[in-house]
Amino acid sequence: METTVPARKKITFSGIQPTGVFTLGNYLGAVKNWGPLQDEYRCIYSIVDLHAITVRQDAKALREQALRCYALVMAAGIDPEKSILFYQSHVPAHAELSWALGCHTQFGELSRMTQFKDKSAKHADNINAGLFTYPVLMAADILLYQTDLVPVGDDQKQHVELARDIAGRFNGVYGKTFVVPEPYIAKAGARIKSLTDPTVKMSKSDPNPNSFITILDPPETILKKCKRAVTDSDMQVRYGEGKDGINNLMTIYSVITGKAFDAIEAEFEGKGYGDFKTAVGEAVAEELRPVQEKFRQLMEAPDYLKECYTRGAEQAAALAERTLAKVYKKLGFVAKG
Ligand code: TRP
């Protein structure tokens, strides 16, 4: 009887920074899309705490936030039985590979990264070397797991391109070592905008809390923020130019309900913005209710969370160490006895 070797499941890797509760934008644009990938792919997700310290953090707040972040990712649909979910700082191979890759990355390449330029403008008093080499660590995250696909928001595409360049270069010099990864950008919801300035991305670091919805906002807050969202004087629920605010609310509503823009336009034909904003707020609150409920349950089970992240780190380390050993050998390091 003939046996067929099952094809290797493709590997996805993504990282999320443990800074602040994530926004509706992060959720719809990234985390929500991770859950459905779990059956088709070997999914690896990391809470990237090493990346978080490229800007100054308060240690106590970071620790609390990192714990909450782990629970939030689980609440948003990542099942640690199906996926590997771990803290980046628990797997030393990330920092180790990062050094080796840094020696194969050019100063000029890193200088061109838009996120570096933005962040150095924003944190002009702390333009540290880690902020500069941030994309190298991110490349290490990805390449350690022989990743095929990297689900990210649109703003991280440039970093994934750099990881591809580094992988290709390394393979060229030393022979095939890394899988060259592809970015995987969720189409819908990739660009949820600020509620108070719909020309910029919704961001949890925006000083105005009315500009973003976090996934832990209570329903009343969500409704209030939607009602205050900036719109226009046209008074028609219609997707179009010069209607950034309405376009943004329509995008949110469409991603959550699965309704197309023309169906939404028909639904609110002859109704005012008030009705539409209420409907958007209610849809968002309803979408987030089960996530919030699961989050509360997990936060009451710290031992279980610890069990999950301990096992996650063991699984990740086993895979990461294989790649690192291969890299060290190719670079000419003497093998450990
Ligand atoms: N830089 C990413 C962000 O800010 C987070 C991240 C770190 C990441 N390492 C990664 C994303 C590896 C994808 C793959 O969103």
PDB file of N, CA and C and ligand atoms in Angstrom, residues 13-17 26 30 34 44 46-48 51 88 94 115 119 134-135 137-143 147 149-153 155-156 159-160 201 204, ligand 1:
ATOM      1  N   PHE A  13       4.159  33.233  11.823  1.00  0.00           N
ATOM      2  CA  PHE A  13       4.669  33.839  13.062  1.00  0.00           C
ATOM      3  C   PHE A  13       4.220  35.276  13.098  1.00  0.00           C
ATOM      4  N   SER A  14       3.749  35.715  14.264  1.00  0.00           N
ATOM      5  CA  SER A  14       3.515  37.135  14.443  1.00  0.00           C
ATOM      6  C   SER A  14       3.807  37.536  15.874  1.00  0.00           C
ATOM      7  N   GLY A  15       4.100  38.807  16.041  1.00  0.00           N
ATOM      8  CA  GLY A  15       4.421  39.330  17.362  1.00  0.00           C
ATOM      9  C   GLY A  15       3.497  40.467  17.705  1.00  0.00           C
ATOM     10  N   ILE A  16       3.217  40.610  19.000  1.00  0.00           N
ATOM     11  CA  ILE A  16       2.430  41.772  19.435  1.00  0.00           C
ATOM     12  C   ILE A  16       3.100  42.389  20.647  1.00  0.00           C
ATOM     13  N   GLN A  17       3.208  43.700  20.629  1.00  0.00           N
ATOM     14  CA  GLN A  17       3.874  44.387  21.732  1.00  0.00           C
ATOM     15  C   GLN A  17       2.968  44.480  22.943  1.00  0.00           C
ATOM     16  N   ASN A  26      -6.148  47.254  16.208  1.00  0.00           N
ATOM     17  CA  ASN A  26      -5.265  46.084  16.318  1.00  0.00           C
ATOM     18  C   ASN A  26      -6.068  44.798  16.248  1.00  0.00           C
ATOM     19  N   ALA A  30      -5.561  42.769  12.994  1.00  0.00           N
ATOM     20  CA  ALA A  30      -4.544  41.741  13.203  1.00  0.00           C
ATOM     21  C   ALA A  30      -5.064  40.559  14.015  1.00  0.00           C
ATOM     22  N   TRP A  34      -5.975  36.134  13.387  1.00  0.00           N
ATOM     23  CA  TRP A  34      -5.040  35.069  13.734  1.00  0.00           C
ATOM     24  C   TRP A  34      -5.764  33.774  14.085  1.00  0.00           C
ATOM     25  N   ILE A  44       2.588  30.423  15.354  1.00  0.00           N
ATOM     26  CA  ILE A  44       3.446  30.789  16.479  1.00  0.00           C
ATOM     27  C   ILE A  44       3.252  32.284  16.740  1.00  0.00           C
ATOM     28  N   SER A  46       4.084  35.545  19.492  1.00  0.00           N
ATOM     29  CA  SER A  46       4.936  35.946  20.605  1.00  0.00           C
ATOM     30  C   SER A  46       4.523  37.308  21.139  1.00  0.00           C
ATOM     31  N   ILE A  47       4.553  37.418  22.479  1.00  0.00           N
ATOM     32  CA  ILE A  47       4.388  38.733  23.103  1.00  0.00           C
ATOM     33  C   ILE A  47       5.805  39.310  23.127  1.00  0.00           C
ATOM     34  N   VAL A  48       6.035  40.329  22.299  1.00  0.00           N
ATOM     35  CA  VAL A  48       7.413  40.762  22.066  1.00  0.00           C
ATOM     36  C   VAL A  48       7.858  41.822  23.090  1.00  0.00           C
ATOM     37  N   HIS A  51      11.062  43.909  22.294  1.00  0.00           N
ATOM     38  CA  HIS A  51      10.806  45.072  21.446  1.00  0.00           C
ATOM     39  C   HIS A  51      10.241  46.242  22.253  1.00  0.00           C
ATOM     40  N   GLN A  88       8.641  36.560  24.235  1.00  0.00           N
ATOM     41  CA  GLN A  88       9.915  36.620  23.507  1.00  0.00           C
ATOM     42  C   GLN A  88      11.118  36.523  24.458  1.00  0.00           C
ATOM     43  N   HIS A  94      16.155  34.466  20.434  1.00  0.00           N
ATOM     44  CA  HIS A  94      15.763  35.680  19.708  1.00  0.00           C
ATOM     45  C   HIS A  94      16.875  36.734  19.768  1.00  0.00           C
ATOM     46  N   GLN A 115       9.335  53.407  10.386  1.00  0.00           N
ATOM     47  CA  GLN A 115       8.973  53.381  11.816  1.00  0.00           C
ATOM     48  C   GLN A 115      10.106  53.963  12.669  1.00  0.00           C
ATOM     49  N   LYS A 119       9.508  57.016  15.076  1.00  0.00           N
ATOM     50  CA  LYS A 119       9.725  56.874  16.516  1.00  0.00           C
ATOM     51  C   LYS A 119      10.864  57.759  17.006  1.00  0.00           C
ATOM     52  N   TYR A 134      15.716  47.540  16.040  1.00  0.00           N
ATOM     53  CA  TYR A 134      14.406  46.897  16.222  1.00  0.00           C
ATOM     54  C   TYR A 134      14.037  45.952  15.064  1.00  0.00           C
ATOM     55  N   PRO A 135      14.187  46.380  13.799  1.00  0.00           N
ATOM     56  CA  PRO A 135      13.782  45.482  12.699  1.00  0.00           C
ATOM     57  C   PRO A 135      14.659  44.234  12.584  1.00  0.00           C
ATOM     58  N   LEU A 137      15.840  42.525  15.216  1.00  0.00           N
ATOM     59  CA  LEU A 137      15.252  41.603  16.191  1.00  0.00           C
ATOM     60  C   LEU A 137      13.963  41.002  15.634  1.00  0.00           C
ATOM     61  N   MET A 138      13.207  41.820  14.945  1.00  0.00           N
ATOM     62  CA  MET A 138      11.973  41.330  14.337  1.00  0.00           C
ATOM     63  C   MET A 138      12.286  40.288  13.253  1.00  0.00           C
ATOM     64  N   ALA A 139      13.346  40.516  12.494  1.00  0.00           N
ATOM     65  CA  ALA A 139      13.758  39.531  11.482  1.00  0.00           C
ATOM     66  C   ALA A 139      14.151  38.228  12.180  1.00  0.00           C
ATOM     67  N   ALA A 140      14.847  38.344  13.306  1.00  0.00           N
ATOM     68  CA  ALA A 140      15.250  37.146  14.053  1.00  0.00           C
ATOM     69  C   ALA A 140      14.009  36.382  14.524  1.00  0.00           C
ATOM     70  N   ASP A 141      13.009  37.110  15.047  1.00  0.00           N
ATOM     71  CA  ASP A 141      11.753  36.486  15.494  1.00  0.00           C
ATOM     72  C   ASP A 141      11.198  35.595  14.379  1.00  0.00           C
ATOM     73  N   ILE A 142      11.152  36.188  13.209  1.00  0.00           N
ATOM     74  CA  ILE A 142      10.498  35.533  12.079  1.00  0.00           C
ATOM     75  C   ILE A 142      11.343  34.369  11.554  1.00  0.00           C
ATOM     76  N   LEU A 143      12.632  34.616  11.374  1.00  0.00           N
ATOM     77  CA  LEU A 143      13.488  33.637  10.684  1.00  0.00           C
ATOM     78  C   LEU A 143      13.820  32.429  11.559  1.00  0.00           C
ATOM     79  N   THR A 147       9.633  30.609   9.176  1.00  0.00           N
ATOM     80  CA  THR A 147       8.278  31.097   8.935  1.00  0.00           C
ATOM     81  C   THR A 147       7.973  31.275   7.451  1.00  0.00           C
ATOM     82  N   LEU A 149       4.693  32.582   6.515  1.00  0.00           N
ATOM     83  CA  LEU A 149       3.798  33.738   6.441  1.00  0.00           C
ATOM     84  C   LEU A 149       3.835  34.550   7.727  1.00  0.00           C
ATOM     85  N   VAL A 150       3.815  35.873   7.547  1.00  0.00           N
ATOM     86  CA  VAL A 150       3.849  36.766   8.708  1.00  0.00           C
ATOM     87  C   VAL A 150       2.594  37.635   8.696  1.00  0.00           C
ATOM     88  N   PRO A 151       1.568  37.282   9.472  1.00  0.00           N
ATOM     89  CA  PRO A 151       0.368  38.124   9.510  1.00  0.00           C
ATOM     90  C   PRO A 151       0.665  39.411  10.271  1.00  0.00           C
ATOM     91  N   VAL A 152       0.579  40.511   9.590  1.00  0.00           N
ATOM     92  CA  VAL A 152       0.844  41.812  10.219  1.00  0.00           C
ATOM     93  C   VAL A 152      -0.077  42.873   9.655  1.00  0.00           C
ATOM     94  N   GLY A 153      -0.144  43.969  10.361  1.00  0.00           N
ATOM     95  CA  GLY A 153      -0.824  45.152   9.836  1.00  0.00           C
ATOM     96  C   GLY A 153       0.094  45.746   8.776  1.00  0.00           C
ATOM     97  N   ASP A 155       1.371  48.564   8.442  1.00  0.00           N
ATOM     98  CA  ASP A 155       2.514  49.392   8.841  1.00  0.00           C
ATOM     99  C   ASP A 155       3.788  48.573   9.081  1.00  0.00           C
ATOM    100  N   GLN A 156       3.653  47.254   9.179  1.00  0.00           N
ATOM    101  CA  GLN A 156       4.825  46.416   9.450  1.00  0.00           C
ATOM    102  C   GLN A 156       5.387  45.765   8.192  1.00  0.00           C
ATOM    103  N   HIS A 159       9.097  46.189   7.498  1.00  0.00           N
ATOM    104  CA  HIS A 159       9.965  45.368   8.342  1.00  0.00           C
ATOM    105  C   HIS A 159      10.024  43.916   7.846  1.00  0.00           C
ATOM    106  N   VAL A 160       8.899  43.424   7.357  1.00  0.00           N
ATOM    107  CA  VAL A 160       8.889  42.051   6.834  1.00  0.00           C
ATOM    108  C   VAL A 160       9.733  41.986   5.545  1.00  0.00           C
ATOM    109  N   LYS A 201      -4.040  56.582  11.512  1.00  0.00           N
ATOM    110  CA  LYS A 201      -4.353  55.255  12.022  1.00  0.00           C
ATOM    111  C   LYS A 201      -4.827  55.317  13.479  1.00  0.00           C
ATOM    112  N   LYS A 204      -3.183  53.281  20.046  1.00  0.00           N
ATOM    113  CA  LYS A 204      -3.359  53.321  21.499  1.00  0.00           C
ATOM    114  C   LYS A 204      -2.440  54.338  22.157  1.00  0.00           C
TER     115      LYS A 204
HETATM  116  N1  TRP B   1       6.909  45.176  15.130  1.00  0.00           N
HETATM  117  C1  TRP B   1       5.630  44.554  15.286  1.00  0.00           C
HETATM  118  C2  TRP B   1       4.596  45.617  15.652  1.00  0.00           C
HETATM  119  O1  TRP B   1       4.934  46.614  16.223  1.00  0.00           O
HETATM  120  C3  TRP B   1       5.654  43.505  16.359  1.00  0.00           C
HETATM  121  C4  TRP B   1       6.556  42.373  16.003  1.00  0.00           C
HETATM  122  C5  TRP B   1       7.738  42.055  16.582  1.00  0.00           C
HETATM  123  C6  TRP B   1       6.316  41.409  14.994  1.00  0.00           C
HETATM  124  N2  TRP B   1       8.270  40.961  16.027  1.00  0.00           N
HETATM  125  C7  TRP B   1       7.427  40.518  15.048  1.00  0.00           C
HETATM  126  C8  TRP B   1       5.295  41.202  14.065  1.00  0.00           C
HETATM  127  C9  TRP B   1       7.541  39.468  14.154  1.00  0.00           C
HETATM  128  C10 TRP B   1       5.405  40.144  13.173  1.00  0.00           C
HETATM  129  C11 TRP B   1       6.528  39.277  13.219  1.00  0.00           C
HETATM  130  O2  TRP B   1       3.432  45.413  15.396  1.00  0.00           O
END
